[in-house]
PDB file of C-alpha atoms in Angstrom:
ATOM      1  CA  UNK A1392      -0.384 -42.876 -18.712  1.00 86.00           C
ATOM      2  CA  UNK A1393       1.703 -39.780 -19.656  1.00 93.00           C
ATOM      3  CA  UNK A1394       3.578 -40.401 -22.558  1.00 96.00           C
ATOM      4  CA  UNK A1395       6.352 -38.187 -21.480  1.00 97.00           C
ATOM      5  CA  UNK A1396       6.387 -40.678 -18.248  1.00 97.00           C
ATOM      6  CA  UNK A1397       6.045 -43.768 -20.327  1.00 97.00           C
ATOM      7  CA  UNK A1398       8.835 -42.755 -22.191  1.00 98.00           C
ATOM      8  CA  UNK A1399      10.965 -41.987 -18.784  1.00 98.00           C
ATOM      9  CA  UNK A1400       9.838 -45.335 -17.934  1.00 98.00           C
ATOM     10  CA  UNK A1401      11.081 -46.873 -21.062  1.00 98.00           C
ATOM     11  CA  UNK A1402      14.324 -45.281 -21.112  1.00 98.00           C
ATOM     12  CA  UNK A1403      15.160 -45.950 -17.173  1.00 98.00           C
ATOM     13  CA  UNK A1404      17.980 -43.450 -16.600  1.00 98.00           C
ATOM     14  CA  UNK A1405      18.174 -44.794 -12.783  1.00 98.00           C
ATOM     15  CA  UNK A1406      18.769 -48.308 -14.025  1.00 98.00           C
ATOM     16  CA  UNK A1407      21.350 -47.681 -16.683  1.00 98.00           C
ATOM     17  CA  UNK A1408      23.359 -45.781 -13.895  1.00 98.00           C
ATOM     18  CA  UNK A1409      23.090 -48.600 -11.272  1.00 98.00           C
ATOM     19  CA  UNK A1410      23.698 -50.736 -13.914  1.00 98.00           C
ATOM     20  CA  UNK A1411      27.132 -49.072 -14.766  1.00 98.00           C
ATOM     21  CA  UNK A1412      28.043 -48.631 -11.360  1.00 97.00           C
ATOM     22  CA  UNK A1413      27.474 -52.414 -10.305  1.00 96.00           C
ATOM     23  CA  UNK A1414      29.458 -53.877 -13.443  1.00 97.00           C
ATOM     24  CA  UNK A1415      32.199 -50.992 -12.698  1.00 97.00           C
ATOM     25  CA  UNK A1416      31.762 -52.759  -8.862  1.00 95.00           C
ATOM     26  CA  UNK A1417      32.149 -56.222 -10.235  1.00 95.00           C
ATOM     27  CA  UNK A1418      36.220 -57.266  -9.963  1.00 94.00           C
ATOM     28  CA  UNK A1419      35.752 -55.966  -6.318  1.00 94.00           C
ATOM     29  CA  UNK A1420      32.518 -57.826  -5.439  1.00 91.00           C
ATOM     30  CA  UNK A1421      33.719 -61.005  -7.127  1.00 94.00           C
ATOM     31  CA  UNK A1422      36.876 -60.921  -4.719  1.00 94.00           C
ATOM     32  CA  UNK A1423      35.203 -60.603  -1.806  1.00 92.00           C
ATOM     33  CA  UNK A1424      32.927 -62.941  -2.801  1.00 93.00           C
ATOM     34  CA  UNK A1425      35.863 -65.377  -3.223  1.00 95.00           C
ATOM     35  CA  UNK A1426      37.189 -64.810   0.119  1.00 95.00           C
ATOM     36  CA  UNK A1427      34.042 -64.435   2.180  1.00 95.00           C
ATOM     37  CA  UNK A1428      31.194 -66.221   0.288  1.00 95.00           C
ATOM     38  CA  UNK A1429      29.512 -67.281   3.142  1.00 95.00           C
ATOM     39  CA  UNK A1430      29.560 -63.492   4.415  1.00 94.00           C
ATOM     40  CA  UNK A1431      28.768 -62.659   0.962  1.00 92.00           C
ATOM     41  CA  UNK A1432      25.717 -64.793   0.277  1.00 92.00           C
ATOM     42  CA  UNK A1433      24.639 -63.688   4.112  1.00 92.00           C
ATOM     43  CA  UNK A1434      24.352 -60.260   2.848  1.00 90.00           C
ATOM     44  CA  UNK A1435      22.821 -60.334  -0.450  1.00 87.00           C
ATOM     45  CA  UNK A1436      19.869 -62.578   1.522  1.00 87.00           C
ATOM     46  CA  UNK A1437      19.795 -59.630   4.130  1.00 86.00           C
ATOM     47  CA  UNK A1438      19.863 -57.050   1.801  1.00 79.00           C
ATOM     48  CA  UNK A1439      16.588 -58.482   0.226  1.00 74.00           C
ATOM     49  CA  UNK A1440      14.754 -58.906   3.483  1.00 75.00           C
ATOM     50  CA  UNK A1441      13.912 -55.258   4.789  1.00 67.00           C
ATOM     51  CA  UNK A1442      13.294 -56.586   7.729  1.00 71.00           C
ATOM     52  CA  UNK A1443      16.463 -58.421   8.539  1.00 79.00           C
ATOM     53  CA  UNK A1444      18.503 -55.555   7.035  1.00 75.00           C
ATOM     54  CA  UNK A1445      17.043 -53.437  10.351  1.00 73.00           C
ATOM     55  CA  UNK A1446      18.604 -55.867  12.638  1.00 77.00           C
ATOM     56  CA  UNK A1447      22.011 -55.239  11.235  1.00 85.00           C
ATOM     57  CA  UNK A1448      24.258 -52.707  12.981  1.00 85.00           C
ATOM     58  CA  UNK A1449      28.024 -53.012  12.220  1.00 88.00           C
ATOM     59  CA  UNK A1450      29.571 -49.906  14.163  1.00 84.00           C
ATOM     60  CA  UNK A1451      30.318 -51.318  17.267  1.00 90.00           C
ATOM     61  CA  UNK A1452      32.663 -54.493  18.001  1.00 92.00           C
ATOM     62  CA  UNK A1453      29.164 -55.238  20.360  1.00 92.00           C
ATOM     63  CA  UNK A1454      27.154 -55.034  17.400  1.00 91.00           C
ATOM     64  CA  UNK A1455      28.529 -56.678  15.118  1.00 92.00           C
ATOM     65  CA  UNK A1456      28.746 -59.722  16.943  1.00 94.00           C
ATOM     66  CA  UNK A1457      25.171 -59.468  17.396  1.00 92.00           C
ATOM     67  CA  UNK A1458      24.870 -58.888  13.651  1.00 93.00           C
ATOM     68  CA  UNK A1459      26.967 -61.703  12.804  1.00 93.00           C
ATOM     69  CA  UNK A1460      24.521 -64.419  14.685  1.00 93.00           C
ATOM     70  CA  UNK A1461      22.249 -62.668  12.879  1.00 91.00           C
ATOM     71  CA  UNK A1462      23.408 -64.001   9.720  1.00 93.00           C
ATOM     72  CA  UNK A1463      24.704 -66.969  10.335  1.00 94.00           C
ATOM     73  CA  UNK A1464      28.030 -66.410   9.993  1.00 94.00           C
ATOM     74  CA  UNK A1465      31.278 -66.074  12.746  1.00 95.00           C
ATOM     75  CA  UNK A1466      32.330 -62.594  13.670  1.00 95.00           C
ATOM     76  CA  UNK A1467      35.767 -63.030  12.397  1.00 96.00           C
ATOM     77  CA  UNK A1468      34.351 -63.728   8.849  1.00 95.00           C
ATOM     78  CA  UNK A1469      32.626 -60.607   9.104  1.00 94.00           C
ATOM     79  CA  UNK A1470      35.476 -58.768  10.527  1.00 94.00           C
ATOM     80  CA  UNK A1471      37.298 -59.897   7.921  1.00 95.00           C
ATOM     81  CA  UNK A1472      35.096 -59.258   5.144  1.00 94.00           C
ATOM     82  CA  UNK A1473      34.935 -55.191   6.499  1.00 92.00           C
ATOM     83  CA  UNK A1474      38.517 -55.195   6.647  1.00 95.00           C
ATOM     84  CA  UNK A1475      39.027 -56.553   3.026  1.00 95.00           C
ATOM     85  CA  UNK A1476      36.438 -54.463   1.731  1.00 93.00           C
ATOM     86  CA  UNK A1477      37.352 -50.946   3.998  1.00 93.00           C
ATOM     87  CA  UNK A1478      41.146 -51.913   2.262  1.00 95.00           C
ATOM     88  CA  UNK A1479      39.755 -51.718  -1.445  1.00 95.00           C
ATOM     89  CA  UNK A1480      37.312 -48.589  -0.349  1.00 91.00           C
ATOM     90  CA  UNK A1481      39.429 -46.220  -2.486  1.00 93.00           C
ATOM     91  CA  UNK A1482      39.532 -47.874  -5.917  1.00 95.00           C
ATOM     92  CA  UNK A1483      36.287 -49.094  -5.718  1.00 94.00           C
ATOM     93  CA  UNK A1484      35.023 -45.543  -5.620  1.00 95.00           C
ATOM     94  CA  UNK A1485      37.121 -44.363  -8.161  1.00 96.00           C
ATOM     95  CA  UNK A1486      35.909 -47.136 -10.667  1.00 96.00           C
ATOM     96  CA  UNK A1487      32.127 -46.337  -9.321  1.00 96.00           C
ATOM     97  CA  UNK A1488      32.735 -42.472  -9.947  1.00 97.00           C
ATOM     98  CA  UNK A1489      33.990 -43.067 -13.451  1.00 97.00           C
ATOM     99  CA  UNK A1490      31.175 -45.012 -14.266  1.00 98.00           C
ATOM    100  CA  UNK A1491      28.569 -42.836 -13.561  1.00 97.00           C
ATOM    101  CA  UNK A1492      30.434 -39.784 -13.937  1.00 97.00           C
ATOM    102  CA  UNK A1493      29.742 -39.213 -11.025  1.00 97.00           C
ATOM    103  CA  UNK A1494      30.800 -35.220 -10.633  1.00 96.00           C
ATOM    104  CA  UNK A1495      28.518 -34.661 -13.573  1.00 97.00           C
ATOM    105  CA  UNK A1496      25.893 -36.559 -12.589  1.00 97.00           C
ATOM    106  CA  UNK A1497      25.867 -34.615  -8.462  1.00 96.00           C
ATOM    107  CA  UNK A1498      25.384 -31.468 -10.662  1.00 97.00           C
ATOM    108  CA  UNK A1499      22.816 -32.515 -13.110  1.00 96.00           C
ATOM    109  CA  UNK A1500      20.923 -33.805  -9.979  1.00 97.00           C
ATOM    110  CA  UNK A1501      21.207 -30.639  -7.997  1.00 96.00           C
ATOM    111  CA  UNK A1502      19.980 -28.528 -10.734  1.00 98.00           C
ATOM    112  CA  UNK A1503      16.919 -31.248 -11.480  1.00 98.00           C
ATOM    113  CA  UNK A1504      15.972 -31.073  -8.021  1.00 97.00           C
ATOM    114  CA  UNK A1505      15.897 -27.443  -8.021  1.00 96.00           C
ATOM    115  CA  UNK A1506      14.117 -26.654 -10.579  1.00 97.00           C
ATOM    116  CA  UNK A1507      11.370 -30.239  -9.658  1.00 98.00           C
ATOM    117  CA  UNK A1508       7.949 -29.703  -7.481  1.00 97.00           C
ATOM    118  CA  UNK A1509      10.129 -31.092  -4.336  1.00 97.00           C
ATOM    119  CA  UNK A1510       9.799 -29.373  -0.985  1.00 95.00           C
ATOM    120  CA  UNK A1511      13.245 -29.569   0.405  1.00 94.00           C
ATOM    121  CA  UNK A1512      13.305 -29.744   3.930  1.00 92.00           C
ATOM    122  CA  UNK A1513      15.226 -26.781   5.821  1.00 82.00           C
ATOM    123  CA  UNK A1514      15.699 -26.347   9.411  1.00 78.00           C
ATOM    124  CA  UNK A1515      15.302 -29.929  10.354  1.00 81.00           C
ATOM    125  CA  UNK A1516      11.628 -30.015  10.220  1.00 84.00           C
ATOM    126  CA  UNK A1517       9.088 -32.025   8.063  1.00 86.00           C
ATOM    127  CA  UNK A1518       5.919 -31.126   7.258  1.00 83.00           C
ATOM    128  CA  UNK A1519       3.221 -30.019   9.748  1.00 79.00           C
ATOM    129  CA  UNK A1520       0.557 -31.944   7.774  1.00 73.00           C
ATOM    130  CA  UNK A1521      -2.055 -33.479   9.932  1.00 72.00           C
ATOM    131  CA  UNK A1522      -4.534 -33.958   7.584  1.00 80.00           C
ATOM    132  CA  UNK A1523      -2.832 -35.333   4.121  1.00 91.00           C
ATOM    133  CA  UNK A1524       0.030 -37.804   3.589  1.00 94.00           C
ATOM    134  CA  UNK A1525       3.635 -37.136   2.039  1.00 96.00           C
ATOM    135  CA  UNK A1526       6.648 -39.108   1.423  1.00 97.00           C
ATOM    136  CA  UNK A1527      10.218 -38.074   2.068  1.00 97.00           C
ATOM    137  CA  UNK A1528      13.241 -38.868  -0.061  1.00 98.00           C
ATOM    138  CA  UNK A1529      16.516 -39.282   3.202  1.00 98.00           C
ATOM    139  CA  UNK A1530      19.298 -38.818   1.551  1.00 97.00           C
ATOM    140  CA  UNK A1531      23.316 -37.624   2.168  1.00 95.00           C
ATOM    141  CA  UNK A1532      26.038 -35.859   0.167  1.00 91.00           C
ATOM    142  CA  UNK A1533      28.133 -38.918   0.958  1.00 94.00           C
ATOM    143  CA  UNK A1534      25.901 -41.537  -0.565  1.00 95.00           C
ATOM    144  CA  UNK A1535      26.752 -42.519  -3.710  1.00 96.00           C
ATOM    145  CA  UNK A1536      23.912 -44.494  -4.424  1.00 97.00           C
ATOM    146  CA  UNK A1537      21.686 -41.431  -3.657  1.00 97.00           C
ATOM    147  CA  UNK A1538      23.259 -39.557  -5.790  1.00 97.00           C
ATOM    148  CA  UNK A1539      22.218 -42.251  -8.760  1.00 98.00           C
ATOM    149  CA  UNK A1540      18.739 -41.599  -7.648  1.00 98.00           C
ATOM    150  CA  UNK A1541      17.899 -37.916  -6.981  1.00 98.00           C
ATOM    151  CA  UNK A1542      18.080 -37.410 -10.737  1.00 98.00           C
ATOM    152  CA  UNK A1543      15.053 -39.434 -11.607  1.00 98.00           C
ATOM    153  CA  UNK A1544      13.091 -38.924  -8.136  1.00 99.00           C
ATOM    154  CA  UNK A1545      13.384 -35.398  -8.942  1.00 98.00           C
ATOM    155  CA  UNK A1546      11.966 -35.896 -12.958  1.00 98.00           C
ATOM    156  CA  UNK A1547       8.926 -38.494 -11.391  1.00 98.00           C
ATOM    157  CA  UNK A1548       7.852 -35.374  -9.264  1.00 98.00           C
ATOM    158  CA  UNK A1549       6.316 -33.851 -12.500  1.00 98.00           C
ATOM    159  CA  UNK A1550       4.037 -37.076 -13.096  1.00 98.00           C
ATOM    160  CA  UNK A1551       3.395 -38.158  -9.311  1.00 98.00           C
ATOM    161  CA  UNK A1552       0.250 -36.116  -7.845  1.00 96.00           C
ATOM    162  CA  UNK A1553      -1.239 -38.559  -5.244  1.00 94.00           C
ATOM    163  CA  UNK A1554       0.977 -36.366  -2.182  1.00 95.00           C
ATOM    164  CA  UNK A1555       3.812 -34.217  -1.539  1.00 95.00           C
ATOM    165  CA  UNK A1556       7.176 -35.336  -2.198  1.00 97.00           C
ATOM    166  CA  UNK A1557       9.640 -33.875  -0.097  1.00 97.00           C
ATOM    167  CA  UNK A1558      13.587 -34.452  -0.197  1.00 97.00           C
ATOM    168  CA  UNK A1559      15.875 -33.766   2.937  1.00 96.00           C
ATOM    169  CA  UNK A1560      19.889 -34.196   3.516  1.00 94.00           C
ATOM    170  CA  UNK A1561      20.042 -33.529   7.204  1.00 94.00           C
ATOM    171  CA  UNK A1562      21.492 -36.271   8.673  1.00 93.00           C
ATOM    172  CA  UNK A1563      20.279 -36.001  12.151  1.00 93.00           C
ATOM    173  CA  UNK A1564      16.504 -35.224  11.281  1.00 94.00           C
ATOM    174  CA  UNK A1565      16.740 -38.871   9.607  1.00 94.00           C
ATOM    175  CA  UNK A1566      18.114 -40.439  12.749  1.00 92.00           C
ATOM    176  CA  UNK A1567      15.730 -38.809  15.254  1.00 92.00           C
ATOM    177  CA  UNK A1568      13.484 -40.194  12.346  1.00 93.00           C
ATOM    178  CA  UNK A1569      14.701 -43.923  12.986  1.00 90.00           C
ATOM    179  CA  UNK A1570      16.674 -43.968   9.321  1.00 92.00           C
ATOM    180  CA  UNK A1571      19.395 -46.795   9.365  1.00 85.00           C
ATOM    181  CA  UNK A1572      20.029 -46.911   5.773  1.00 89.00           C
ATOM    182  CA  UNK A1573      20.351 -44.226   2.469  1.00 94.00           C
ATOM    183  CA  UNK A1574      18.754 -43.654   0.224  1.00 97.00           C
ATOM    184  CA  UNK A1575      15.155 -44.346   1.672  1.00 97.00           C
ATOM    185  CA  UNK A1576      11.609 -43.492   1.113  1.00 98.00           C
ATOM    186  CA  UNK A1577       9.396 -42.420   4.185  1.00 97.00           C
ATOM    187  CA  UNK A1578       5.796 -41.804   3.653  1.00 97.00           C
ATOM    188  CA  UNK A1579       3.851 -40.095   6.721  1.00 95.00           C
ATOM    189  CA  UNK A1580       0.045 -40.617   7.255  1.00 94.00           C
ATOM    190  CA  UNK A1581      -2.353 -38.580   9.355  1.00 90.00           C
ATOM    191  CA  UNK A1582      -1.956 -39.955  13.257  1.00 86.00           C
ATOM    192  CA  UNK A1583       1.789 -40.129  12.857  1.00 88.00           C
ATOM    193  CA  UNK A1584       1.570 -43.480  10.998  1.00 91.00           C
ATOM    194  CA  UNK A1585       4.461 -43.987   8.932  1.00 94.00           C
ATOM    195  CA  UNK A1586       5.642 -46.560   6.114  1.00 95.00           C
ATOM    196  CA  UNK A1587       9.461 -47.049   4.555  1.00 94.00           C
ATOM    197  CA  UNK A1588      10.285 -48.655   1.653  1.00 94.00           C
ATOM    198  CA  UNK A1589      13.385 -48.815  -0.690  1.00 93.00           C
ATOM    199  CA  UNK A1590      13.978 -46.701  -3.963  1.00 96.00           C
ATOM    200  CA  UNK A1591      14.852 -49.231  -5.882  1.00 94.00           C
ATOM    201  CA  UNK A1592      17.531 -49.912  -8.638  1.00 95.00           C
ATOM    202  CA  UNK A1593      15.342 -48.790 -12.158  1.00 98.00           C
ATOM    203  CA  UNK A1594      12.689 -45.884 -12.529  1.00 98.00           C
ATOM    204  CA  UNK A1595       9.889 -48.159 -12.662  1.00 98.00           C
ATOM    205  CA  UNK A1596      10.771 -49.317  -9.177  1.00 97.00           C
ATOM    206  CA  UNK A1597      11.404 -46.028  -7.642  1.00 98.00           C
ATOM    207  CA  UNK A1598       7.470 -45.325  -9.244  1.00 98.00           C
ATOM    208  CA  UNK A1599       6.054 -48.267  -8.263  1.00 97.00           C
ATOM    209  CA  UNK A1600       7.239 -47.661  -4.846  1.00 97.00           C
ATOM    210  CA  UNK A1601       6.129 -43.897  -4.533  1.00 98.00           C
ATOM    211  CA  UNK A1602       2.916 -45.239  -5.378  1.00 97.00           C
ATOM    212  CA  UNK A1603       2.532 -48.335  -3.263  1.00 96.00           C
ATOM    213  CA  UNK A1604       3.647 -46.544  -0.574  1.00 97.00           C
ATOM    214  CA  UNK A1605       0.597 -44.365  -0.755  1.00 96.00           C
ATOM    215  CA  UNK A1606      -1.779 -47.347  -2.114  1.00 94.00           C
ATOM    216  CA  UNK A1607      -0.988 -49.807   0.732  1.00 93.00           C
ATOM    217  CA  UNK A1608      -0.240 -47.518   3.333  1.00 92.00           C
ATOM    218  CA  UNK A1609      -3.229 -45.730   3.609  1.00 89.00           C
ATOM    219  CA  UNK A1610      -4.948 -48.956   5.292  1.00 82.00           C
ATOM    220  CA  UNK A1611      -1.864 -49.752   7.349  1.00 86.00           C
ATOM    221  CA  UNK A1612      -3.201 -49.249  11.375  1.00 76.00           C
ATOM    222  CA  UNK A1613      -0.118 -49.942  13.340  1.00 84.00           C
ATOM    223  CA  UNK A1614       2.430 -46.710  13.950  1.00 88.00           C
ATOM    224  CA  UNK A1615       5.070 -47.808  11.744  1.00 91.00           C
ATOM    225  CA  UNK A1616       6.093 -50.390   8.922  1.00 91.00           C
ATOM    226  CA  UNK A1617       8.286 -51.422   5.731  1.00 91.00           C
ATOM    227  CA  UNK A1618       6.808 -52.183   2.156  1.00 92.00           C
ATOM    228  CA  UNK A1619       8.051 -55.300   1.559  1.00 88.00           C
ATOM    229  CA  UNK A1620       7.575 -56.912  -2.247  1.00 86.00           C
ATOM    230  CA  UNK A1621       8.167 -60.454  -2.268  1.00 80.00           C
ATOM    231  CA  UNK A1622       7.028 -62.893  -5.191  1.00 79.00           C
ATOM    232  CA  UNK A1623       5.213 -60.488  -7.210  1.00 81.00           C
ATOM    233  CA  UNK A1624       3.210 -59.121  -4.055  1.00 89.00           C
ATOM    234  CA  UNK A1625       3.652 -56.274  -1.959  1.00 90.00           C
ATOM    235  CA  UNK A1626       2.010 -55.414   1.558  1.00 91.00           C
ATOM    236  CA  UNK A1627       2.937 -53.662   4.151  1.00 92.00           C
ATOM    237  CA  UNK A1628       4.506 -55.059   7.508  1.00 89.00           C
ATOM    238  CA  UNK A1629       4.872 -53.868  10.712  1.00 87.00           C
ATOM    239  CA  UNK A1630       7.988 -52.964  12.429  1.00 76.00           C
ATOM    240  CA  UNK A1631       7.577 -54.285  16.015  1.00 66.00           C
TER     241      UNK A1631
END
């Protein structure tokens, strides 16, 4: 291995920034936790299971019904976990911010990702690439927790060489795309097969998944699917 990436590795800036921002999260999370936990538990399973986290839609009254059976939990504990958690929306973001410092940190990423062997996507188009695979950082100028990552995706893009690696911000490219969550990872095989995966919360996560995503998709035959890691194993599952 490169040293220069075993010592990004080693140091992990992406972890030490979720790490801050989670602890900075924790008075809030506790809370809701106190006055929800069965909503709260729900989550944290869903979160964990890619492929329940796809089923979940909250932006309709409709749908969020739906994604309350889902769970296993009643709408108005759901409704009333949003509501709680829409009503402490401002200071949690403040705390977040001031964790990560955060204005700091949307500049330092910028410039990294400027400056990194990243094709940034213009015009809402990806790659016309029919022969060799890529993978695709979504992200949004909204998303905080992309903002924790674009640093260290852009510093990996020195060390990874298996593809392209391609970032894009456009919002409606990643939902004609079929991207329900930020930040994600999309890699894209020759016959329009692609994979999705997670970035992670560390570097070595956000590595192993660049990499897996390549490894284990290249043998995946159906048109679309999620890496899912589970008890120290990862494969890749379909999405139908």
């Amino acid at each position: 291995m490169d040293p220069n990436l075993a010592r990004l590795l080693e140091e992990d800036p992406m972890g030490k920034l979720f790490a801050a921002a989670e602890e900075a999260s924790r008075p809030f999370t506790n809370h809701l936790a106190q006055q929800y936990p069965r909503v709260k538990q729900a989550l944290e399973e869903a979160h964990n299971s890619p492929e329940m986290r796809a089923k979940l839609n909250f932006s309709t009254e409709a749908h969020m019904r739906l994604s309350a059976a889902a769970l296993g939990v009643t709408y108005e504990e759901l409704k009333g976990y949003f509501d709680l958690s829409q009503s402490m929306k401002e200071g949690l973001t403040a705390r977040r911010r001031e964790a990560v410092r955060y204005s700091t940190l949307r500049r330092s990423g910028a410039a990294l990702l400027h400056r990194a062997p990243v094709i940034k996507i213009r015009h809402g188009k990806l790659l016309n690439e029919p022969f060799k695979p890529y993978i695709v950082l979504f992200s949004t100028g909204w998303c905080f927790w992309c903002q924790l990552v674009k640093p260290t995706f852009a510093r990996l893009a020195y060390f990874f060489d298996r593809c392209e690696l391609l970032y894009c911000k456009d919002e409606e490219l990643a939902k004609a795309e079929g991207v329900r969550f930020f930040p994600q990872l999309v890699a894209y095989f020759p016959g329009g097969i692609k994979v999705r995966s997670e970035c992670g919360n560390t570097t070595r996560e956000l590595w192993n998944n660049l990499n897996l995503l390549i490894t284990l998709g290249r043998g995946f035959a159906e048109r679309e699917g999620t890496l899912v890691c589970s008890d120290g194993e990862c494969r890749v599952e379909s999405a139908d």
